[in-house]
């Protein structure tokens, strides 16, 4: 195109979306091929067929520019390599190597298709393309013994195809634990470096809801027997609840887990963060991992919270202020009288959701509450796990507790925060109280207080899922479950529940749910047309009784 002095220009600087706005940057012109199938895309890139450009913005001027480019170039192919494609490339190269295989949804941007169809093939990694509308059987048939990843773009493709994320995620998840084991053996390791420091917890797949789920248990159990692992939880609840509750994590520990919400354990003063399968295999074999020391964002909260406001409202507001990428690879350090007066459970909610702002970890100073929760006496090292007086922060946020109000994260972005008062009256179909974010005893008790003497609204389902077996037993003992049952709640076994979209309660097109978990992405609780509002347990319970969005105040 340089022969015609025509350039593709992307304008991205100088624009900062307001709180809750869609995170879409203004693009003057961003082009790729429009196509009707992956086969046609291949012909376009191989210059076997002439085609035309698709412009990302629906703008008559852009359409005219695209048509002019096609006229001048005679339909010849052109490729723009973007940072997104670079990220895709490095992600795949960190997972796969020569001789491995990738399964790809065929609805991809041209450059991404070129990456999978040509670039990685030259590096010895093959890819099988499957239609987004394929059946589960057709998708399963695409997998090979050497399949190491599944790749797809949701709506980020020229045909505007909305990927059935649940279907592809289920297929990918079938290769979770086996992938770790495969990498462990592939790296040449024979023995776990320290079996007493490895914890194996089954949570997302319990009880099994897919025929192939039990394969994880068989392979995981076989690995545990082979390696002499003893810290195993098969039916006790969610890993992020059990790691601290069962005493696996103590203040000052360094902990890695294969789930992004591993940041939760910062509630007791541990450095904890999520990693990938390959990194975990390396840790199991060597006991070491290279980590860059993150910079720190200091968040100080002073005062007393108003009635009806919980720590979930605090962390949602902070995420809204920081935005989803505002703390990328940073530590979030929480201090102030409000934090000091919080229970460990309330702190867990905040550290759990730190990752939703991109944080590497979340940190709370251990105190006597921490010691009681962990059933230990803090030593001098643990007592000094706090910011130095002259600590350097890249940013400091100051909040007055009295200014917080009940809020919600609106569909389908965790940083799209609105006051509940702005959303009141919105009809709902279901409420979910649970998850590693808000499935603890104080959360269930908060919901019971709101619903005591009330009934769940007609045609609304309230599902309550405790985070662990201990939480279940404690909620029974204190009467909270009786109160919720009398109100009409459905009380389930301990575990992840609806949060990961596998257990009972998934929703369909047009339905709306208020939930206490940590993510409201498209397709997380059913189809991509389900609306998920994230809220505190108190707010969620109030909504269940009203049959619409209301505040608990």
Coordinates of C-alpha atoms in Angstrom, one line a residue:
X1 CA 0.0 0.0 0.0
X2 CA 3.0 2.3 0.4
X3 CA 3.1 2.6 -3.4
X4 CA -0.1 4.5 -3.2
X5 CA 0.8 6.5 -0.1
X6 CA -2.1 5.0 1.8
X7 CA -1.5 4.0 5.4
X8 CA -3.5 2.2 8.0
X9 CA -3.7 4.4 11.0
X10 CA -4.9 3.5 14.5
X11 CA -5.7 6.3 16.9
X12 CA -5.6 5.1 20.5
X13 CA -3.9 7.8 22.7
X14 CA -5.5 10.6 24.5
X15 CA -8.7 8.8 25.5
X16 CA -9.5 7.5 28.9
X17 CA -12.9 5.9 29.3
X18 CA -15.0 7.0 32.2
X19 CA -15.9 4.6 35.0
X20 CA -17.9 1.7 33.6
X21 CA -17.7 2.8 30.0
X22 CA -17.0 0.0 27.4
X23 CA -13.3 -0.4 27.1
X24 CA -13.1 0.3 23.4
X25 CA -10.5 2.7 22.0
X26 CA -11.4 5.0 19.1
X27 CA -10.0 3.5 15.9
X28 CA -9.8 5.6 12.8
X29 CA -9.2 2.7 10.5
X30 CA -8.3 -0.9 11.5
X31 CA -8.7 -3.4 8.6
X32 CA -8.5 -7.1 7.9
X33 CA -10.2 -9.4 5.5
X34 CA -13.9 -10.2 5.6
X35 CA -14.6 -13.8 4.9
X36 CA -17.3 -16.4 5.1
X37 CA -15.2 -19.4 6.2
X38 CA -11.7 -20.3 7.4
X39 CA -11.1 -21.9 4.0
X40 CA -11.8 -18.7 2.2
X41 CA -9.6 -16.8 4.7
X42 CA -6.8 -19.3 3.8
X43 CA -7.2 -18.6 0.1
X44 CA -7.1 -14.9 0.8
X45 CA -3.8 -15.1 2.7
X46 CA -2.3 -17.4 0.2
X47 CA -3.2 -14.9 -2.6
X48 CA -5.3 -17.6 -4.3
X49 CA -8.4 -15.4 -4.2
X50 CA -9.0 -11.7 -4.3
X51 CA -11.0 -10.2 -1.5
X52 CA -11.9 -7.0 0.3
X53 CA -11.2 -5.4 3.6
X54 CA -13.4 -5.3 6.6
X55 CA -13.2 -2.1 8.8
X56 CA -13.7 -2.5 12.5
X57 CA -15.8 0.7 12.8
X58 CA -19.2 0.9 11.1
X59 CA -18.4 4.2 9.5
X60 CA -19.3 5.2 5.9
X61 CA -15.9 7.0 5.6
X62 CA -14.1 3.9 6.6
X63 CA -16.2 1.8 4.2
X64 CA -15.2 4.2 1.4
X65 CA -11.5 4.0 2.3
X66 CA -11.7 0.2 2.5
X67 CA -13.3 0.0 -1.0
X68 CA -10.6 2.4 -2.4
X69 CA -7.8 0.2 -0.9
X70 CA -9.3 -2.9 -2.5
X71 CA -9.7 -1.1 -5.8
X72 CA -6.1 0.1 -5.8
X73 CA -4.7 -3.2 -4.6
X74 CA -6.8 -5.4 -6.8
X75 CA -7.8 -7.5 -3.7
X76 CA -4.3 -8.5 -2.9
X77 CA -3.8 -9.7 0.7
X78 CA -2.1 -7.6 3.4
X79 CA -1.4 -8.3 7.0
X80 CA -1.1 -6.0 10.0
X81 CA 0.7 -7.6 13.0
X82 CA -0.7 -6.2 16.2
X83 CA 0.2 -6.5 19.9
X84 CA -2.8 -8.8 20.3
X85 CA -1.3 -11.2 17.8
X86 CA 2.1 -11.0 19.5
X87 CA 0.4 -11.9 22.8
X88 CA -1.3 -14.9 21.1
X89 CA 2.0 -16.0 19.7
X90 CA 3.9 -15.8 22.9
X91 CA 1.0 -17.5 24.8
X92 CA 1.1 -20.5 22.4
X93 CA 4.9 -20.7 22.4
X94 CA 4.8 -20.9 26.2
X95 CA 2.4 -23.8 26.0
X96 CA 3.3 -25.7 22.9
X97 CA 6.5 -26.8 21.2
X98 CA 7.5 -28.7 18.1
X99 CA 5.3 -31.8 17.7
X100 CA 2.4 -30.4 19.7
X101 CA -1.1 -29.6 18.4
X102 CA -3.6 -26.7 19.0
X103 CA -7.4 -26.7 18.5
X104 CA -8.7 -23.4 17.1
X105 CA -12.2 -22.0 16.5
X106 CA -12.2 -20.9 12.9
X107 CA -13.8 -17.5 13.5
X108 CA -10.6 -15.5 13.8
X109 CA -9.2 -12.3 12.6
X110 CA -7.1 -12.7 9.5
X111 CA -3.8 -12.1 11.2
X112 CA -4.6 -14.5 14.0
X113 CA -5.6 -17.1 11.4
X114 CA -2.3 -16.6 9.6
X115 CA -0.5 -17.1 13.0
X116 CA -2.1 -20.5 13.5
X117 CA -2.3 -21.7 9.9
X118 CA 1.2 -20.7 8.8
X119 CA 3.6 -19.3 11.4
X120 CA 3.3 -21.9 14.1
X121 CA 3.1 -24.6 11.5
X122 CA 6.6 -23.6 10.3
X123 CA 7.7 -24.1 13.9
X124 CA 6.4 -27.6 14.1
X125 CA 3.1 -26.9 15.9
X126 CA 0.0 -28.0 14.0
X127 CA -3.5 -26.6 14.3
X128 CA -7.0 -28.0 13.6
X129 CA -9.7 -25.5 12.8
X130 CA -13.2 -26.2 14.0
X131 CA -16.4 -24.3 13.2
X132 CA -17.8 -22.3 16.1
X133 CA -21.1 -24.0 15.6
X134 CA -19.7 -27.5 15.7
X135 CA -21.3 -30.1 17.9
X136 CA -19.6 -31.2 21.1
X137 CA -18.8 -34.5 19.3
X138 CA -17.2 -32.7 16.4
X139 CA -15.1 -30.5 18.7
X140 CA -14.0 -33.6 20.7
X141 CA -12.9 -35.3 17.5
X142 CA -10.5 -32.4 16.8
X143 CA -8.4 -33.3 19.8
X144 CA -5.3 -35.4 19.5
X145 CA -3.0 -37.0 22.0
X146 CA -0.6 -34.1 21.6
X147 CA -3.2 -31.3 21.9
X148 CA -1.9 -28.7 24.3
X149 CA -4.3 -25.8 24.0
X150 CA -7.7 -24.6 22.7
X151 CA -7.9 -21.1 21.1
X152 CA -10.9 -19.0 20.2
X153 CA -12.0 -15.4 19.9
X154 CA -15.4 -14.6 21.3
X155 CA -16.8 -11.7 19.3
X156 CA -13.4 -10.5 18.1
X157 CA -13.7 -11.6 14.5
X158 CA -14.8 -10.1 11.2
X159 CA -17.9 -12.3 11.0
X160 CA -19.0 -11.1 14.5
X161 CA -19.5 -14.7 15.5
X162 CA -20.2 -15.1 19.2
X163 CA -18.2 -18.1 20.3
X164 CA -20.0 -20.7 22.5
X165 CA -17.5 -20.1 25.2
X166 CA -18.9 -22.7 27.5
X167 CA -18.6 -25.5 24.9
X168 CA -15.0 -24.7 24.1
X169 CA -14.1 -24.1 27.7
X170 CA -15.5 -27.5 28.7
X171 CA -13.4 -29.2 26.0
X172 CA -10.3 -27.3 27.2
X173 CA -10.9 -28.0 30.8
X174 CA -10.8 -31.8 30.1
X175 CA -7.1 -31.3 29.6
X176 CA -6.4 -29.5 32.8
X177 CA -4.8 -31.9 35.4
X178 CA -3.5 -34.3 32.7
X179 CA -1.7 -31.3 31.1
X180 CA 0.2 -30.6 34.3
X181 CA 1.2 -34.2 34.7
X182 CA 2.2 -34.4 31.1
X183 CA 4.4 -31.4 31.4
X184 CA 5.9 -32.7 34.7
X185 CA 7.0 -35.9 33.0
X186 CA 7.9 -34.2 29.7
X187 CA 10.4 -32.0 31.6
X188 CA 12.1 -35.2 32.8
X189 CA 11.1 -35.0 36.5
X190 CA 10.7 -38.2 38.3
X191 CA 9.8 -37.0 41.8
X192 CA 8.0 -34.0 43.3
X193 CA 10.6 -31.9 45.1
X194 CA 8.7 -31.9 48.4
X195 CA 5.4 -33.8 48.6
X196 CA 4.6 -32.1 51.9
X197 CA 4.4 -28.7 50.2
X198 CA 2.2 -29.7 47.3
X199 CA -1.6 -29.5 47.8
X200 CA -4.1 -31.1 45.4
X201 CA -7.7 -29.9 45.6
X202 CA -10.6 -30.9 43.4
X203 CA -13.3 -28.2 43.2
X204 CA -14.5 -27.1 39.8
X205 CA -15.5 -30.6 38.7
X206 CA -17.3 -31.8 41.8
X207 CA -19.7 -33.4 41.7
X208 CA -19.0 -34.5 38.1
X209 CA -21.4 -32.9 35.6
X210 CA -19.7 -34.2 32.4
X211 CA -18.9 -37.8 31.4
X212 CA -15.2 -37.1 31.1
X213 CA -14.8 -35.2 34.4
X214 CA -13.9 -38.3 36.3
X215 CA -10.8 -38.7 34.2
X216 CA -9.3 -35.8 36.1
X217 CA -9.8 -37.6 39.3
X218 CA -8.3 -40.8 38.1
X219 CA -5.2 -39.1 36.7
X220 CA -4.8 -36.8 39.7
X221 CA -5.2 -39.6 42.2
X222 CA -2.7 -41.8 40.3
X223 CA -0.2 -38.9 40.4
X224 CA -0.8 -38.4 44.1
X225 CA -0.2 -42.1 44.9
X226 CA 2.9 -42.2 42.7
X227 CA 4.4 -39.1 44.2
X228 CA 3.3 -39.7 47.8
X229 CA 1.2 -36.5 48.1
X230 CA -0.8 -36.4 51.3
X231 CA -2.4 -33.0 51.2
X232 CA -5.4 -33.8 49.1
X233 CA -9.0 -32.5 49.3
X234 CA -11.5 -34.3 47.1
X235 CA -14.9 -33.2 48.4
X236 CA -14.1 -30.5 51.0
X237 CA -14.9 -27.3 49.1
X238 CA -13.1 -24.6 47.1
X239 CA -9.3 -24.5 47.0
X240 CA -9.1 -20.8 47.8
X241 CA -11.2 -21.3 51.0
X242 CA -9.4 -24.5 52.0
X243 CA -5.8 -23.3 51.6
X244 CA -6.1 -21.0 54.6
X245 CA -8.9 -22.7 56.4
X246 CA -7.1 -26.1 56.5
X247 CA -3.8 -24.5 57.5
X248 CA -1.9 -25.0 54.3
X249 CA -1.0 -21.2 54.1
X250 CA 0.4 -19.1 56.9
X251 CA 1.5 -15.5 57.1
X252 CA 4.8 -14.9 55.2
X253 CA 4.4 -18.0 53.0
X254 CA 5.0 -17.8 49.3
X255 CA 2.3 -19.7 47.5
X256 CA 1.6 -20.4 43.8
X257 CA -1.6 -22.0 42.4
X258 CA -3.0 -22.8 39.0
X259 CA -5.9 -20.4 39.3
X260 CA -5.9 -16.7 39.0
X261 CA -7.7 -16.1 42.3
X262 CA -4.8 -17.5 44.2
X263 CA -4.3 -13.9 45.3
X264 CA -6.9 -14.7 48.0
X265 CA -4.2 -15.9 50.5
X266 CA -2.9 -12.3 50.9
X267 CA -5.7 -12.0 53.4
X268 CA -3.4 -13.6 56.0
X269 CA -0.2 -11.9 54.8
X270 CA 1.1 -14.4 52.3
X271 CA 2.5 -13.7 48.9
X272 CA 0.2 -15.7 46.7
X273 CA -0.4 -15.5 43.0
X274 CA -1.8 -17.6 40.1
X275 CA 0.4 -19.3 37.5
X276 CA 0.1 -21.5 34.4
X277 CA 0.3 -25.3 34.1
X278 CA 3.9 -25.3 32.7
X279 CA 5.1 -23.1 35.6
X280 CA 3.4 -25.4 38.1
X281 CA 5.0 -28.5 36.6
X282 CA 8.4 -26.7 37.0
X283 CA 7.6 -25.9 40.6
X284 CA 6.6 -29.5 41.4
X285 CA 9.9 -30.6 40.0
X286 CA 12.3 -28.0 41.3
X287 CA 10.6 -26.0 44.1
X288 CA 11.6 -22.8 42.5
X289 CA 10.1 -20.2 40.1
X290 CA 11.5 -16.9 38.8
X291 CA 9.2 -14.0 39.8
X292 CA 9.7 -10.2 39.3
X293 CA 9.1 -8.2 42.4
X294 CA 6.0 -6.2 41.8
X295 CA 5.6 -2.5 42.4
X296 CA 3.0 -1.6 45.0
X297 CA -0.3 0.4 45.0
X298 CA -1.2 1.5 48.5
X299 CA -4.9 1.6 49.4
X300 CA -5.8 3.2 52.7
X301 CA -9.3 3.1 54.1
X302 CA -10.3 4.9 57.3
X303 CA -13.5 5.1 59.2
X304 CA -16.7 3.0 59.8
X305 CA -18.7 1.4 57.0
X306 CA -22.4 2.4 56.7
X307 CA -25.1 -0.2 57.4
X308 CA -25.6 -2.5 54.4
X309 CA -22.1 -2.0 53.0
X310 CA -19.7 -5.0 53.0
X311 CA -16.1 -5.5 51.9
X312 CA -17.4 -6.7 48.5
X313 CA -18.7 -3.2 47.9
X314 CA -15.3 -1.8 48.8
X315 CA -13.3 -3.9 46.4
X316 CA -15.8 -3.5 43.6
X317 CA -15.5 0.3 44.0
X318 CA -11.7 0.1 44.0
X319 CA -11.7 -2.1 40.9
X320 CA -14.0 0.5 39.2
X321 CA -11.6 3.3 40.1
X322 CA -8.4 1.3 39.1
X323 CA -10.1 -0.3 36.1
X324 CA -9.5 -3.9 35.0
X325 CA -5.9 -3.3 34.1
X326 CA -5.0 -0.5 36.5
X327 CA -3.0 -2.7 38.8
X328 CA -1.4 -5.0 36.3
X329 CA 1.5 -6.9 37.9
X330 CA 1.3 -4.8 41.0
X331 CA 0.8 -5.6 44.6
X332 CA -2.2 -4.1 46.3
X333 CA -1.4 -3.2 49.9
X334 CA -4.5 -2.6 52.1
X335 CA -4.2 -0.5 55.3
X336 CA -6.3 1.7 57.5
X337 CA -8.7 1.5 60.4
X338 CA -11.4 0.1 58.3
X339 CA -9.2 -2.8 57.2
X340 CA -8.0 -3.4 60.7
X341 CA -11.6 -3.7 61.9
X342 CA -12.4 -6.3 59.2
X343 CA -12.7 -10.0 59.8
X344 CA -10.3 -12.2 58.0
X345 CA -13.2 -13.4 55.9
X346 CA -13.9 -9.8 54.7
X347 CA -10.3 -9.4 53.8
X348 CA -10.4 -12.6 51.8
X349 CA -13.1 -11.1 49.7
X350 CA -10.9 -8.2 48.8
X351 CA -7.7 -10.1 48.2
X352 CA -9.7 -12.6 46.1
X353 CA -10.8 -9.9 43.7
X354 CA -7.5 -8.1 43.5
X355 CA -6.8 -10.0 40.3
X356 CA -9.8 -8.3 38.7
X357 CA -7.7 -5.1 38.6
X358 CA -4.8 -7.1 37.2
X359 CA -2.9 -7.3 40.5
X360 CA -0.1 -9.8 41.0
X361 CA -1.0 -10.2 44.7
X362 CA -2.9 -8.5 47.5
X363 CA -1.4 -7.9 51.0
X364 CA -2.9 -7.4 54.4
X365 CA -0.8 -7.0 57.5
X366 CA -1.1 -10.1 59.8
X367 CA -2.7 -9.2 63.2
X368 CA -4.3 -11.1 66.1
X369 CA -7.3 -11.9 64.0
X370 CA -5.0 -13.5 61.5
X371 CA -3.3 -15.5 64.3
X372 CA -6.6 -16.8 65.7
X373 CA -7.8 -17.7 62.2
X374 CA -4.6 -19.5 61.4
X375 CA -4.4 -21.0 64.9
X376 CA -0.8 -19.8 65.4
X377 CA 1.2 -17.3 67.5
X378 CA 2.7 -14.7 65.2
X379 CA 6.5 -14.6 65.3
X380 CA 8.6 -11.4 64.9
X381 CA 8.9 -12.0 61.2
X382 CA 5.2 -12.3 60.7
X383 CA 4.4 -9.3 62.9
X384 CA 6.6 -7.2 60.7
X385 CA 5.0 -8.1 57.4
X386 CA 3.9 -4.5 56.7
X387 CA 4.9 -1.6 54.6
X388 CA 8.0 0.3 55.7
X389 CA 7.6 3.9 56.9
X390 CA 9.6 5.1 53.9
X391 CA 8.1 2.6 51.5
X392 CA 7.8 3.7 47.8
X393 CA 4.4 3.3 46.1
X394 CA 3.6 3.9 42.5
X395 CA 0.2 5.1 43.5
X396 CA -1.8 5.7 46.7
X397 CA -5.6 5.7 47.0
X398 CA -7.3 7.2 50.0
X399 CA -10.9 6.3 51.0
X400 CA -13.3 7.3 53.7
X401 CA -15.4 4.3 54.8
X402 CA -18.4 6.5 55.3
X403 CA -18.5 7.3 51.6
X404 CA -19.0 3.8 50.4
X405 CA -22.4 2.6 49.3
X406 CA -23.8 -0.7 48.0
X407 CA -22.6 -1.2 44.4
X408 CA -22.8 -3.7 41.6
X409 CA -20.5 -4.7 38.7
X410 CA -22.8 -4.6 35.7
X411 CA -22.8 -7.0 32.6
X412 CA -20.3 -8.0 31.4
X413 CA -17.3 -6.3 32.9
X414 CA -16.0 -6.4 36.5
X415 CA -14.9 -2.8 36.4
X416 CA -18.3 -1.5 35.1
X417 CA -19.4 -0.3 38.5
X418 CA -22.8 1.3 39.3
X419 CA -24.4 2.3 42.6
X420 CA -27.3 0.0 43.4
X421 CA -29.5 3.0 43.7
X422 CA -29.0 3.7 40.0
X423 CA -30.1 0.1 39.1
X424 CA -33.1 -0.3 41.5
X425 CA -36.2 -1.8 39.9
X426 CA -34.3 -4.0 37.4
X427 CA -36.1 -7.4 37.3
X428 CA -34.1 -10.5 38.1
X429 CA -34.6 -14.2 37.6
X430 CA -32.0 -15.7 40.0
X431 CA -29.6 -15.0 42.9
X432 CA -26.4 -16.9 43.6
X433 CA -24.7 -16.5 47.0
X434 CA -21.4 -18.4 47.3
X435 CA -18.0 -18.9 45.6
X436 CA -14.5 -18.3 46.8
X437 CA -15.3 -14.6 47.0
X438 CA -18.4 -14.7 49.2
X439 CA -19.2 -18.3 50.3
X440 CA -18.0 -18.0 53.9
X441 CA -20.0 -18.1 57.1
X442 CA -20.2 -14.4 57.6
X443 CA -21.6 -14.0 54.0
X444 CA -24.2 -16.7 54.6
X445 CA -25.1 -15.1 57.9
X446 CA -25.4 -11.6 56.3
X447 CA -27.9 -13.1 53.8
X448 CA -29.8 -14.8 56.6
X449 CA -30.2 -11.5 58.5
X450 CA -31.6 -9.8 55.4
X451 CA -34.0 -12.7 54.7
X452 CA -35.2 -13.6 58.2
X453 CA -39.0 -13.7 58.2
X454 CA -39.1 -13.0 54.4
X455 CA -39.6 -15.2 51.4
X456 CA -37.8 -15.4 48.1
X457 CA -39.9 -13.5 45.5
X458 CA -42.2 -15.6 43.2
X459 CA -40.5 -17.0 40.1
X460 CA -37.0 -16.1 41.5
X461 CA -34.5 -18.8 42.4
X462 CA -32.0 -18.3 45.3
X463 CA -29.1 -20.7 45.3
X464 CA -26.7 -20.7 48.3
X465 CA -23.4 -22.6 48.0
X466 CA -21.0 -22.7 51.0
X467 CA -17.3 -22.4 50.2
X468 CA -16.3 -25.5 52.3
X469 CA -17.6 -28.4 54.3
X470 CA -16.7 -26.5 57.5
X471 CA -18.7 -23.5 56.4
X472 CA -21.6 -25.8 55.6
X473 CA -21.5 -27.3 59.1
X474 CA -21.1 -23.9 60.8
X475 CA -24.0 -22.5 58.9
X476 CA -26.1 -25.4 60.0
X477 CA -25.0 -25.1 63.6
X478 CA -25.8 -21.3 63.9
X479 CA -29.2 -21.6 62.2
X480 CA -28.3 -19.5 59.1
X481 CA -29.2 -22.3 56.8
X482 CA -32.6 -22.9 58.5
X483 CA -33.4 -19.2 58.0
X484 CA -32.4 -19.4 54.4
X485 CA -34.3 -22.6 53.8
X486 CA -37.4 -21.2 55.4
X487 CA -37.1 -18.2 53.0
X488 CA -37.1 -20.6 50.1
X489 CA -33.4 -20.9 49.2
X490 CA -31.9 -23.8 47.5
X491 CA -28.9 -24.9 49.6
X492 CA -26.2 -27.0 47.7
X493 CA -23.1 -29.0 48.6
X494 CA -19.9 -27.1 49.2
X495 CA -17.9 -26.1 46.1
X496 CA -17.5 -23.6 43.3
X497 CA -21.2 -24.0 42.2
X498 CA -22.6 -21.7 39.7
X499 CA -19.6 -19.5 39.6
X500 CA -17.8 -21.7 37.0
X501 CA -21.0 -22.5 35.2
X502 CA -20.9 -26.2 35.6
X503 CA -23.2 -27.1 38.6
X504 CA -26.9 -26.7 38.8
X505 CA -28.4 -23.2 38.1
X506 CA -27.0 -22.2 34.7
X507 CA -29.2 -19.7 32.9
X508 CA -30.4 -19.1 29.4
X509 CA -30.9 -16.3 26.9
X510 CA -32.4 -13.1 28.4
X511 CA -32.2 -14.2 32.0
X512 CA -30.6 -12.0 34.7
X513 CA -28.8 -13.1 37.8
X514 CA -27.4 -11.2 40.8
X515 CA -24.4 -13.1 42.1
X516 CA -21.7 -12.8 44.8
X517 CA -18.8 -14.4 42.9
X518 CA -15.9 -12.5 41.2
X519 CA -16.5 -12.5 37.5
X520 CA -19.5 -11.6 35.2
X521 CA -18.0 -12.4 31.8
X522 CA -20.2 -13.4 28.9
X523 CA -21.1 -17.1 29.0
X524 CA -19.8 -17.7 32.6
X525 CA -23.2 -18.8 34.0
X526 CA -24.9 -20.2 30.9
X527 CA -25.3 -18.7 27.5
X528 CA -23.6 -15.5 26.3
X529 CA -27.0 -13.6 26.6
X530 CA -27.2 -14.1 30.3
X531 CA -26.8 -10.8 32.3
X532 CA -24.7 -11.2 35.5
X533 CA -24.6 -8.5 38.2
X534 CA -22.0 -8.9 40.9
X535 CA -22.9 -7.8 44.4
X536 CA -22.4 -8.3 48.1
X537 CA -24.3 -11.1 50.0
X538 CA -26.5 -8.6 51.8
X539 CA -27.5 -6.9 48.5
X540 CA -28.0 -10.2 46.8
X541 CA -30.3 -11.4 49.5
X542 CA -32.3 -8.2 49.4
X543 CA -32.7 -8.7 45.6
X544 CA -33.9 -12.3 46.1
X545 CA -36.7 -11.1 48.4
X546 CA -37.7 -8.2 46.2
X547 CA -37.4 -10.0 42.8
X548 CA -35.6 -7.0 41.5
X549 CA -32.4 -5.1 42.2
X550 CA -32.6 -3.2 45.5
X551 CA -30.2 -2.2 48.2
X552 CA -30.1 -4.0 51.6
X553 CA -30.2 -0.7 53.5

